PDB file of N, CA, C and O in Angstrom:
ATOM      1  N   ALA A   1       0.827  -1.185   0.000  1.00 38.00           N
ATOM      2  CA  ALA A   1       0.000   0.000   0.000  1.00 38.00           C
ATOM      3  C   ALA A   1       0.879   1.259   0.000  1.00 38.00           C
ATOM      4  O   ALA A   1       0.533   2.247  -0.610  1.00 38.00           O
ATOM      5  N   ALA A   2       2.005   1.201   0.669  1.00 40.00           N
ATOM      6  CA  ALA A   2       2.881   2.366   0.741  1.00 40.00           C
ATOM      7  C   ALA A   2       3.435   2.712  -0.639  1.00 40.00           C
ATOM      8  O   ALA A   2       3.550   3.880  -0.992  1.00 40.00           O
ATOM      9  N   ASP A   3       3.767   1.694  -1.456  1.00 41.00           N
ATOM     10  CA  ASP A   3       4.275   1.958  -2.792  1.00 41.00           C
ATOM     11  C   ASP A   3       3.216   2.622  -3.668  1.00 41.00           C
ATOM     12  O   ASP A   3       3.498   3.536  -4.421  1.00 41.00           O
ATOM     13  N   TRP A   4       1.977   2.147  -3.560  1.00 41.00           N
ATOM     14  CA  TRP A   4       0.914   2.733  -4.350  1.00 41.00           C
ATOM     15  C   TRP A   4       0.696   4.191  -3.964  1.00 41.00           C
ATOM     16  O   TRP A   4       0.565   5.053  -4.819  1.00 41.00           O
ATOM     17  N   HIS A   5       0.679   4.443  -2.653  1.00 46.00           N
ATOM     18  CA  HIS A   5       0.484   5.812  -2.176  1.00 46.00           C
ATOM     19  C   HIS A   5       1.632   6.706  -2.650  1.00 46.00           C
ATOM     20  O   HIS A   5       1.401   7.833  -3.087  1.00 46.00           O
ATOM     21  N   GLY A   6       2.834   6.181  -2.595  1.00 51.00           N
ATOM     22  CA  GLY A   6       3.996   6.954  -3.035  1.00 51.00           C
ATOM     23  C   GLY A   6       3.932   7.284  -4.510  1.00 51.00           C
ATOM     24  O   GLY A   6       4.202   8.400  -4.925  1.00 51.00           O
ATOM     25  N   SER A   7       3.549   6.312  -5.333  1.00 52.00           N
ATOM     26  CA  SER A   7       3.460   6.581  -6.764  1.00 52.00           C
ATOM     27  C   SER A   7       2.307   7.515  -7.064  1.00 52.00           C
ATOM     28  O   SER A   7       2.373   8.326  -7.979  1.00 52.00           O
ATOM     29  N   GLY A   8       1.228   7.435  -6.279  1.00 59.00           N
ATOM     30  CA  GLY A   8       0.110   8.364  -6.444  1.00 59.00           C
ATOM     31  C   GLY A   8       0.528   9.784  -6.140  1.00 59.00           C
ATOM     32  O   GLY A   8       0.154  10.730  -6.834  1.00 59.00           O
ATOM     33  N   ALA A   9       1.337   9.948  -5.097  1.00 62.00           N
ATOM     34  CA  ALA A   9       1.829  11.277  -4.746  1.00 62.00           C
ATOM     35  C   ALA A   9       2.748  11.800  -5.842  1.00 62.00           C
ATOM     36  O   ALA A   9       2.689  12.976  -6.193  1.00 62.00           O
ATOM     37  N   LEU A  10       3.566  10.919  -6.401  1.00 54.00           N
ATOM     38  CA  LEU A  10       4.456  11.313  -7.492  1.00 54.00           C
ATOM     39  C   LEU A  10       3.643  11.698  -8.721  1.00 54.00           C
ATOM     40  O   LEU A  10       3.924  12.698  -9.379  1.00 54.00           O
ATOM     41  N   LEU A  11       2.606  10.932  -9.007  1.00 57.00           N
ATOM     42  CA  LEU A  11       1.744  11.228 -10.139  1.00 57.00           C
ATOM     43  C   LEU A  11       1.065  12.581  -9.937  1.00 57.00           C
ATOM     44  O   LEU A  11       1.027  13.412 -10.833  1.00 57.00           O
ATOM     45  N   SER A  12       0.561  12.827  -8.751  1.00 84.00           N
ATOM     46  CA  SER A  12      -0.081  14.102  -8.457  1.00 84.00           C
ATOM     47  C   SER A  12       0.904  15.250  -8.595  1.00 84.00           C
ATOM     48  O   SER A  12       0.561  16.312  -9.100  1.00 84.00           O
ATOM     49  N   ARG A  13       2.120  15.036  -8.123  1.00 85.00           N
ATOM     50  CA  ARG A  13       3.148  16.082  -8.217  1.00 85.00           C
ATOM     51  C   ARG A  13       3.467  16.387  -9.677  1.00 85.00           C
ATOM     52  O   ARG A  13       3.629  17.543 -10.058  1.00 85.00           O
ATOM     53  N   SER A  14       3.528  15.356 -10.514  1.00 88.00           N
ATOM     54  CA  SER A  14       3.840  15.592 -11.925  1.00 88.00           C
ATOM     55  C   SER A  14       2.702  16.342 -12.607  1.00 88.00           C
ATOM     56  O   SER A  14       2.944  17.194 -13.453  1.00 88.00           O
ATOM     57  N   ARG A  15       1.457  16.056 -12.223  1.00 89.00           N
ATOM     58  CA  ARG A  15       0.319  16.785 -12.791  1.00 89.00           C
ATOM     59  C   ARG A  15       0.355  18.245 -12.336  1.00 89.00           C
ATOM     60  O   ARG A  15       0.096  19.153 -13.119  1.00 89.00           O
ATOM     61  N   LEU A  16       0.670  18.460 -11.065  1.00 92.00           N
ATOM     62  CA  LEU A  16       0.775  19.826 -10.551  1.00 92.00           C
ATOM     63  C   LEU A  16       1.874  20.587 -11.286  1.00 92.00           C
ATOM     64  O   LEU A  16       1.698  21.750 -11.644  1.00 92.00           O
ATOM     65  N   ASP A  17       2.990  19.923 -11.526  1.00 94.00           N
ATOM     66  CA  ASP A  17       4.073  20.557 -12.282  1.00 94.00           C
ATOM     67  C   ASP A  17       3.597  20.959 -13.681  1.00 94.00           C
ATOM     68  O   ASP A  17       3.931  22.044 -14.167  1.00 94.00           O
ATOM     69  N   LEU A  18       2.806  20.095 -14.330  1.00 95.00           N
ATOM     70  CA  LEU A  18       2.275  20.422 -15.654  1.00 95.00           C
ATOM     71  C   LEU A  18       1.326  21.614 -15.585  1.00 95.00           C
ATOM     72  O   LEU A  18       1.355  22.490 -16.458  1.00 95.00           O
ATOM     73  N   ILE A  19       0.500  21.650 -14.549  1.00 94.00           N
ATOM     74  CA  ILE A  19      -0.432  22.770 -14.379  1.00 94.00           C
ATOM     75  C   ILE A  19       0.338  24.076 -14.211  1.00 94.00           C
ATOM     76  O   ILE A  19       0.008  25.087 -14.840  1.00 94.00           O
ATOM     77  N   VAL A  20       1.367  24.056 -13.385  1.00 96.00           N
ATOM     78  CA  VAL A  20       2.163  25.266 -13.142  1.00 96.00           C
ATOM     79  C   VAL A  20       2.864  25.707 -14.424  1.00 96.00           C
ATOM     80  O   VAL A  20       2.867  26.897 -14.760  1.00 96.00           O
ATOM     81  N   LYS A  21       3.424  24.766 -15.159  1.00 97.00           N
ATOM     82  CA  LYS A  21       4.089  25.109 -16.424  1.00 97.00           C
ATOM     83  C   LYS A  21       3.106  25.726 -17.412  1.00 97.00           C
ATOM     84  O   LYS A  21       3.411  26.729 -18.069  1.00 97.00           O
ATOM     85  N   LEU A  22       1.914  25.134 -17.507  1.00 98.00           N
ATOM     86  CA  LEU A  22       0.908  25.672 -18.413  1.00 98.00           C
ATOM     87  C   LEU A  22       0.450  27.050 -17.947  1.00 98.00           C
ATOM     88  O   LEU A  22       0.250  27.956 -18.768  1.00 98.00           O
ATOM     89  N   TYR A  23       0.283  27.229 -16.652  1.00 97.00           N
ATOM     90  CA  TYR A  23      -0.103  28.537 -16.099  1.00 97.00           C
ATOM     91  C   TYR A  23       0.874  29.614 -16.560  1.00 97.00           C
ATOM     92  O   TYR A  23       0.461  30.669 -17.050  1.00 97.00           O
ATOM     93  N   TYR A  24       2.179  29.353 -16.423  1.00 98.00           N
ATOM     94  CA  TYR A  24       3.163  30.363 -16.816  1.00 98.00           C
ATOM     95  C   TYR A  24       3.179  30.593 -18.331  1.00 98.00           C
ATOM     96  O   TYR A  24       3.363  31.724 -18.791  1.00 98.00           O
ATOM     97  N   LYS A  25       2.973  29.548 -19.116  1.00 98.00           N
ATOM     98  CA  LYS A  25       2.911  29.721 -20.566  1.00 98.00           C
ATOM     99  C   LYS A  25       1.689  30.552 -20.957  1.00 98.00           C
ATOM    100  O   LYS A  25       1.766  31.423 -21.827  1.00 98.00           O
ATOM    101  N   LEU A  26       0.564  30.278 -20.297  1.00 98.00           N
ATOM    102  CA  LEU A  26      -0.637  31.061 -20.564  1.00 98.00           C
ATOM    103  C   LEU A  26      -0.456  32.511 -20.133  1.00 98.00           C
ATOM    104  O   LEU A  26      -0.875  33.434 -20.843  1.00 98.00           O
ATOM    105  N   LEU A  27       0.145  32.709 -18.975  1.00 98.00           N
ATOM    106  CA  LEU A  27       0.386  34.059 -18.477  1.00 98.00           C
ATOM    107  C   LEU A  27       1.235  34.851 -19.475  1.00 98.00           C
ATOM    108  O   LEU A  27       0.915  35.997 -19.818  1.00 98.00           O
ATOM    109  N   GLU A  28       2.281  34.227 -19.948  1.00 97.00           N
ATOM    110  CA  GLU A  28       3.142  34.890 -20.926  1.00 97.00           C
ATOM    111  C   GLU A  28       2.373  35.214 -22.209  1.00 97.00           C
ATOM    112  O   GLU A  28       2.481  36.315 -22.753  1.00 97.00           O
ATOM    113  N   ALA A  29       1.575  34.267 -22.677  1.00 97.00           N
ATOM    114  CA  ALA A  29       0.812  34.485 -23.906  1.00 97.00           C
ATOM    115  C   ALA A  29      -0.221  35.598 -23.742  1.00 97.00           C
ATOM    116  O   ALA A  29      -0.386  36.435 -24.636  1.00 97.00           O
ATOM    117  N   VAL A  30      -0.895  35.624 -22.599  1.00 96.00           N
ATOM    118  CA  VAL A  30      -1.886  36.678 -22.344  1.00 96.00           C
ATOM    119  C   VAL A  30      -1.208  38.038 -22.302  1.00 96.00           C
ATOM    120  O   VAL A  30      -1.686  39.005 -22.914  1.00 96.00           O
ATOM    121  N   LEU A  31      -0.089  38.131 -21.607  1.00 96.00           N
ATOM    122  CA  LEU A  31       0.601  39.417 -21.498  1.00 96.00           C
ATOM    123  C   LEU A  31       1.123  39.895 -22.855  1.00 96.00           C
ATOM    124  O   LEU A  31       1.026  41.078 -23.183  1.00 96.00           O
ATOM    125  N   LYS A  32       1.652  38.982 -23.651  1.00 96.00           N
ATOM    126  CA  LYS A  32       2.131  39.356 -24.988  1.00 96.00           C
ATOM    127  C   LYS A  32       0.979  39.822 -25.870  1.00 96.00           C
ATOM    128  O   LYS A  32       1.100  40.820 -26.589  1.00 96.00           O
ATOM    129  N   ALA A  33      -0.138  39.106 -25.808  1.00 96.00           N
ATOM    130  CA  ALA A  33      -1.299  39.479 -26.622  1.00 96.00           C
ATOM    131  C   ALA A  33      -1.849  40.840 -26.191  1.00 96.00           C
ATOM    132  O   ALA A  33      -2.182  41.681 -27.032  1.00 96.00           O
ATOM    133  N   GLU A  34      -1.921  41.062 -24.893  1.00 95.00           N
ATOM    134  CA  GLU A  34      -2.417  42.345 -24.394  1.00 95.00           C
ATOM    135  C   GLU A  34      -1.440  43.479 -24.701  1.00 95.00           C
ATOM    136  O   GLU A  34      -1.858  44.604 -24.974  1.00 95.00           O
ATOM    137  N   GLN A  35      -0.157  43.173 -24.686  1.00 96.00           N
ATOM    138  CA  GLN A  35       0.844  44.185 -25.028  1.00 96.00           C
ATOM    139  C   GLN A  35       0.665  44.621 -26.482  1.00 96.00           C
ATOM    140  O   GLN A  35       0.711  45.811 -26.787  1.00 96.00           O
ATOM    141  N   GLN A  36       0.446  43.670 -27.364  1.00 96.00           N
ATOM    142  CA  GLN A  36       0.248  44.007 -28.773  1.00 96.00           C
ATOM    143  C   GLN A  36      -1.079  44.728 -28.983  1.00 96.00           C
ATOM    144  O   GLN A  36      -1.165  45.682 -29.745  1.00 96.00           O
ATOM    145  N   ARG A  37      -2.107  44.276 -28.291  1.00 95.00           N
ATOM    146  CA  ARG A  37      -3.431  44.856 -28.457  1.00 95.00           C
ATOM    147  C   ARG A  37      -3.521  46.279 -27.914  1.00 95.00           C
ATOM    148  O   ARG A  37      -4.072  47.162 -28.553  1.00 95.00           O
ATOM    149  N   LEU A  38      -2.931  46.490 -26.728  1.00 94.00           N
ATOM    150  CA  LEU A  38      -3.054  47.785 -26.059  1.00 94.00           C
ATOM    151  C   LEU A  38      -1.867  48.714 -26.285  1.00 94.00           C
ATOM    152  O   LEU A  38      -1.915  49.878 -25.904  1.00 94.00           O
ATOM    153  N   LYS A  39      -0.802  48.182 -26.869  1.00 94.00           N
ATOM    154  CA  LYS A  39       0.413  48.970 -27.134  1.00 94.00           C
ATOM    155  C   LYS A  39       0.982  49.579 -25.851  1.00 94.00           C
ATOM    156  O   LYS A  39       1.351  50.747 -25.805  1.00 94.00           O
ATOM    157  N   ARG A  40       1.032  48.766 -24.797  1.00 92.00           N
ATOM    158  CA  ARG A  40       1.656  49.219 -23.548  1.00 92.00           C
ATOM    159  C   ARG A  40       2.296  48.029 -22.847  1.00 92.00           C
ATOM    160  O   ARG A  40       2.002  46.874 -23.148  1.00 92.00           O
ATOM    161  N   ASP A  41       3.165  48.328 -21.874  1.00 90.00           N
ATOM    162  CA  ASP A  41       3.933  47.280 -21.196  1.00 90.00           C
ATOM    163  C   ASP A  41       3.610  47.132 -19.720  1.00 90.00           C
ATOM    164  O   ASP A  41       4.059  46.184 -19.092  1.00 90.00           O
ATOM    165  N   ASN A  42       2.874  48.051 -19.150  1.00 94.00           N
ATOM    166  CA  ASN A  42       2.638  48.026 -17.711  1.00 94.00           C
ATOM    167  C   ASN A  42       1.309  47.330 -17.407  1.00 94.00           C
ATOM    168  O   ASN A  42       0.235  47.869 -17.679  1.00 94.00           O
ATOM    169  N   PHE A  43       1.409  46.144 -16.810  1.00 94.00           N
ATOM    170  CA  PHE A  43       0.224  45.377 -16.458  1.00 94.00           C
ATOM    171  C   PHE A  43       0.165  45.130 -14.955  1.00 94.00           C
ATOM    172  O   PHE A  43      -0.351  44.122 -14.494  1.00 94.00           O
ATOM    173  N   ALA A  44       0.699  46.074 -14.192  1.00 95.00           N
ATOM    174  CA  ALA A  44       0.744  45.933 -12.732  1.00 95.00           C
ATOM    175  C   ALA A  44      -0.647  45.763 -12.141  1.00 95.00           C
ATOM    176  O   ALA A  44      -0.841  44.946 -11.231  1.00 95.00           O
ATOM    177  N   ALA A  45      -1.609  46.512 -12.645  1.00 93.00           N
ATOM    178  CA  ALA A  45      -2.970  46.408 -12.105  1.00 93.00           C
ATOM    179  C   ALA A  45      -3.536  45.005 -12.317  1.00 93.00           C
ATOM    180  O   ALA A  45      -4.130  44.422 -11.400  1.00 93.00           O
ATOM    181  N   LEU A  46      -3.352  44.467 -13.489  1.00 93.00           N
ATOM    182  CA  LEU A  46      -3.836  43.113 -13.781  1.00 93.00           C
ATOM    183  C   LEU A  46      -3.093  42.080 -12.951  1.00 93.00           C
ATOM    184  O   LEU A  46      -3.696  41.190 -12.353  1.00 93.00           O
ATOM    185  N   LEU A  47      -1.785  42.198 -12.916  1.00 95.00           N
ATOM    186  CA  LEU A  47      -0.966  41.204 -12.223  1.00 95.00           C
ATOM    187  C   LEU A  47      -1.108  41.254 -10.712  1.00 95.00           C
ATOM    188  O   LEU A  47      -0.727  40.301 -10.024  1.00 95.00           O
ATOM    189  N   SER A  48      -1.655  42.317 -10.189  1.00 97.00           N
ATOM    190  CA  SER A  48      -1.806  42.417  -8.738  1.00 97.00           C
ATOM    191  C   SER A  48      -3.151  41.882  -8.251  1.00 97.00           C
ATOM    192  O   SER A  48      -3.398  41.853  -7.049  1.00 97.00           O
ATOM    193  N   THR A  49      -4.011  41.437  -9.168  1.00 96.00           N
ATOM    194  CA  THR A  49      -5.312  40.916  -8.757  1.00 96.00           C
ATOM    195  C   THR A  49      -5.259  39.400  -8.584  1.00 96.00           C
ATOM    196  O   THR A  49      -4.850  38.661  -9.483  1.00 96.00           O
ATOM    197  N   GLU A  50      -5.669  38.970  -7.412  1.00 97.00           N
ATOM    198  CA  GLU A  50      -5.686  37.533  -7.111  1.00 97.00           C
ATOM    199  C   GLU A  50      -6.691  36.802  -7.995  1.00 97.00           C
ATOM    200  O   GLU A  50      -6.471  35.655  -8.392  1.00 97.00           O
ATOM    201  N   GLN A  51      -7.782  37.458  -8.315  1.00 97.00           N
ATOM    202  CA  GLN A  51      -8.828  36.843  -9.125  1.00 97.00           C
ATOM    203  C   GLN A  51      -8.293  36.450 -10.507  1.00 97.00           C
ATOM    204  O   GLN A  51      -8.623  35.372 -11.016  1.00 97.00           O
ATOM    205  N   PHE A  52      -7.473  37.284 -11.103  1.00 97.00           N
ATOM    206  CA  PHE A  52      -6.893  36.965 -12.410  1.00 97.00           C
ATOM    207  C   PHE A  52      -6.037  35.716 -12.330  1.00 97.00           C
ATOM    208  O   PHE A  52      -6.169  34.792 -13.136  1.00 97.00           O
ATOM    209  N   HIS A  53      -5.148  35.659 -11.334  1.00 97.00           N
ATOM    210  CA  HIS A  53      -4.255  34.502 -11.195  1.00 97.00           C
ATOM    211  C   HIS A  53      -5.032  33.237 -10.854  1.00 97.00           C
ATOM    212  O   HIS A  53      -4.725  32.156 -11.371  1.00 97.00           O
ATOM    213  N   SER A  54      -6.033  33.353 -10.015  1.00 96.00           N
ATOM    214  CA  SER A  54      -6.858  32.193  -9.655  1.00 96.00           C
ATOM    215  C   SER A  54      -7.580  31.642 -10.877  1.00 96.00           C
ATOM    216  O   SER A  54      -7.630  30.424 -11.089  1.00 96.00           O
ATOM    217  N   ALA A  55      -8.151  32.533 -11.677  1.00 97.00           N
ATOM    218  CA  ALA A  55      -8.869  32.098 -12.869  1.00 97.00           C
ATOM    219  C   ALA A  55      -7.922  31.445 -13.879  1.00 97.00           C
ATOM    220  O   ALA A  55      -8.248  30.403 -14.462  1.00 97.00           O
ATOM    221  N   LEU A  56      -6.758  32.034 -14.073  1.00 97.00           N
ATOM    222  CA  LEU A  56      -5.796  31.481 -15.020  1.00 97.00           C
ATOM    223  C   LEU A  56      -5.283  30.124 -14.554  1.00 97.00           C
ATOM    224  O   LEU A  56      -5.152  29.187 -15.348  1.00 97.00           O
ATOM    225  N   PHE A  57      -5.029  29.991 -13.246  1.00 96.00           N
ATOM    226  CA  PHE A  57      -4.570  28.713 -12.707  1.00 96.00           C
ATOM    227  C   PHE A  57      -5.667  27.654 -12.829  1.00 96.00           C
ATOM    228  O   PHE A  57      -5.399  26.503 -13.184  1.00 96.00           O
ATOM    229  N   ALA A  58      -6.901  28.044 -12.558  1.00 94.00           N
ATOM    230  CA  ALA A  58      -8.026  27.102 -12.680  1.00 94.00           C
ATOM    231  C   ALA A  58      -8.175  26.638 -14.129  1.00 94.00           C
ATOM    232  O   ALA A  58      -8.430  25.451 -14.390  1.00 94.00           O
ATOM    233  N   TYR A  59      -8.013  27.554 -15.065  1.00 96.00           N
ATOM    234  CA  TYR A  59      -8.082  27.197 -16.476  1.00 96.00           C
ATOM    235  C   TYR A  59      -6.981  26.193 -16.833  1.00 96.00           C
ATOM    236  O   TYR A  59      -7.242  25.179 -17.484  1.00 96.00           O
ATOM    237  N   ALA A  60      -5.770  26.467 -16.382  1.00 95.00           N
ATOM    238  CA  ALA A  60      -4.653  25.546 -16.647  1.00 95.00           C
ATOM    239  C   ALA A  60      -4.940  24.171 -16.042  1.00 95.00           C
ATOM    240  O   ALA A  60      -4.688  23.138 -16.670  1.00 95.00           O
ATOM    241  N   ALA A  61      -5.485  24.151 -14.827  1.00 92.00           N
ATOM    242  CA  ALA A  61      -5.793  22.882 -14.162  1.00 92.00           C
ATOM    243  C   ALA A  61      -6.855  22.110 -14.936  1.00 92.00           C
ATOM    244  O   ALA A  61      -6.741  20.889 -15.117  1.00 92.00           O
ATOM    245  N   GLU A  62      -7.877  22.800 -15.407  1.00 92.00           N
ATOM    246  CA  GLU A  62      -8.931  22.130 -16.168  1.00 92.00           C
ATOM    247  C   GLU A  62      -8.398  21.558 -17.477  1.00 92.00           C
ATOM    248  O   GLU A  62      -8.787  20.468 -17.900  1.00 92.00           O
ATOM    249  N   VAL A  63      -7.515  22.288 -18.137  1.00 94.00           N
ATOM    250  CA  VAL A  63      -6.928  21.797 -19.392  1.00 94.00           C
ATOM    251  C   VAL A  63      -6.122  20.528 -19.139  1.00 94.00           C
ATOM    252  O   VAL A  63      -6.244  19.542 -19.876  1.00 94.00           O
ATOM    253  N   ILE A  64      -5.316  20.514 -18.092  1.00 91.00           N
ATOM    254  CA  ILE A  64      -4.515  19.324 -17.774  1.00 91.00           C
ATOM    255  C   ILE A  64      -5.423  18.166 -17.379  1.00 91.00           C
ATOM    256  O   ILE A  64      -5.230  17.033 -17.831  1.00 91.00           O
ATOM    257  N   CYS A  65      -6.432  18.431 -16.556  1.00 88.00           N
ATOM    258  CA  CYS A  65      -7.362  17.367 -16.154  1.00 88.00           C
ATOM    259  C   CYS A  65      -8.076  16.781 -17.373  1.00 88.00           C
ATOM    260  O   CYS A  65      -8.215  15.562 -17.496  1.00 88.00           O
ATOM    261  N   TYR A  66      -8.519  17.627 -18.266  1.00 89.00           N
ATOM    262  CA  TYR A  66      -9.190  17.165 -19.473  1.00 89.00           C
ATOM    263  C   TYR A  66      -8.209  16.369 -20.342  1.00 89.00           C
ATOM    264  O   TYR A  66      -8.558  15.310 -20.877  1.00 89.00           O
ATOM    265  N   SER A  67      -6.993  16.867 -20.490  1.00 91.00           N
ATOM    266  CA  SER A  67      -6.006  16.210 -21.344  1.00 91.00           C
ATOM    267  C   SER A  67      -5.651  14.816 -20.853  1.00 91.00           C
ATOM    268  O   SER A  67      -5.414  13.910 -21.645  1.00 91.00           O
ATOM    269  N   TYR A  68      -5.617  14.641 -19.538  1.00 85.00           N
ATOM    270  CA  TYR A  68      -5.246  13.362 -18.947  1.00 85.00           C
ATOM    271  C   TYR A  68      -6.461  12.583 -18.474  1.00 85.00           C
ATOM    272  O   TYR A  68      -6.338  11.593 -17.768  1.00 85.00           O
ATOM    273  N   LYS A  69      -7.643  13.055 -18.837  1.00 82.00           N
ATOM    274  CA  LYS A  69      -8.899  12.404 -18.485  1.00 82.00           C
ATOM    275  C   LYS A  69      -9.020  12.195 -16.980  1.00 82.00           C
ATOM    276  O   LYS A  69      -9.442  11.145 -16.506  1.00 82.00           O
ATOM    277  N   LEU A  70      -8.640  13.226 -16.219  1.00 72.00           N
ATOM    278  CA  LEU A  70      -8.745  13.205 -14.768  1.00 72.00           C
ATOM    279  C   LEU A  70     -10.052  13.858 -14.350  1.00 72.00           C
ATOM    280  O   LEU A  70     -10.580  14.703 -15.071  1.00 72.00           O
ATOM    281  N   PRO A  71     -10.577  13.484 -13.184  1.00 68.00           N
ATOM    282  CA  PRO A  71     -11.781  14.186 -12.719  1.00 68.00           C
ATOM    283  C   PRO A  71     -11.469  15.664 -12.473  1.00 68.00           C
ATOM    284  O   PRO A  71     -10.343  16.017 -12.150  1.00 68.00           O
ATOM    285  N   GLY A  72     -12.478  16.508 -12.647  1.00 57.00           N
ATOM    286  CA  GLY A  72     -12.294  17.943 -12.454  1.00 57.00           C
ATOM    287  C   GLY A  72     -11.891  18.266 -11.035  1.00 57.00           C
ATOM    288  O   GLY A  72     -12.048  17.483 -10.115  1.00 57.00           O
ATOM    289  N   LEU A  73     -11.330  19.460 -10.866  1.00 55.00           N
ATOM    290  CA  LEU A  73     -10.888  19.885  -9.537  1.00 55.00           C
ATOM    291  C   LEU A  73     -12.001  20.522  -8.769  1.00 55.00           C
ATOM    292  O   LEU A  73     -12.837  21.166  -9.193  1.00 55.00           O
TER     293      LEU A  73
END
């Protein structure tokens, strides 16, 4: 049972790592798109809102869960 639990924790950690990687890729893509659209570089107001980061992280998590056919979070 300990081996199964250990591999489950490792599996969960690898999924979390994928979610975090996707979050940062999405963040970069959103900022680049907004920079081109708005012709400005300062996104401090957007980046300081917890709601934006929570929504982006949730989106990344849902994409990974869907991709790996995992139950939703």
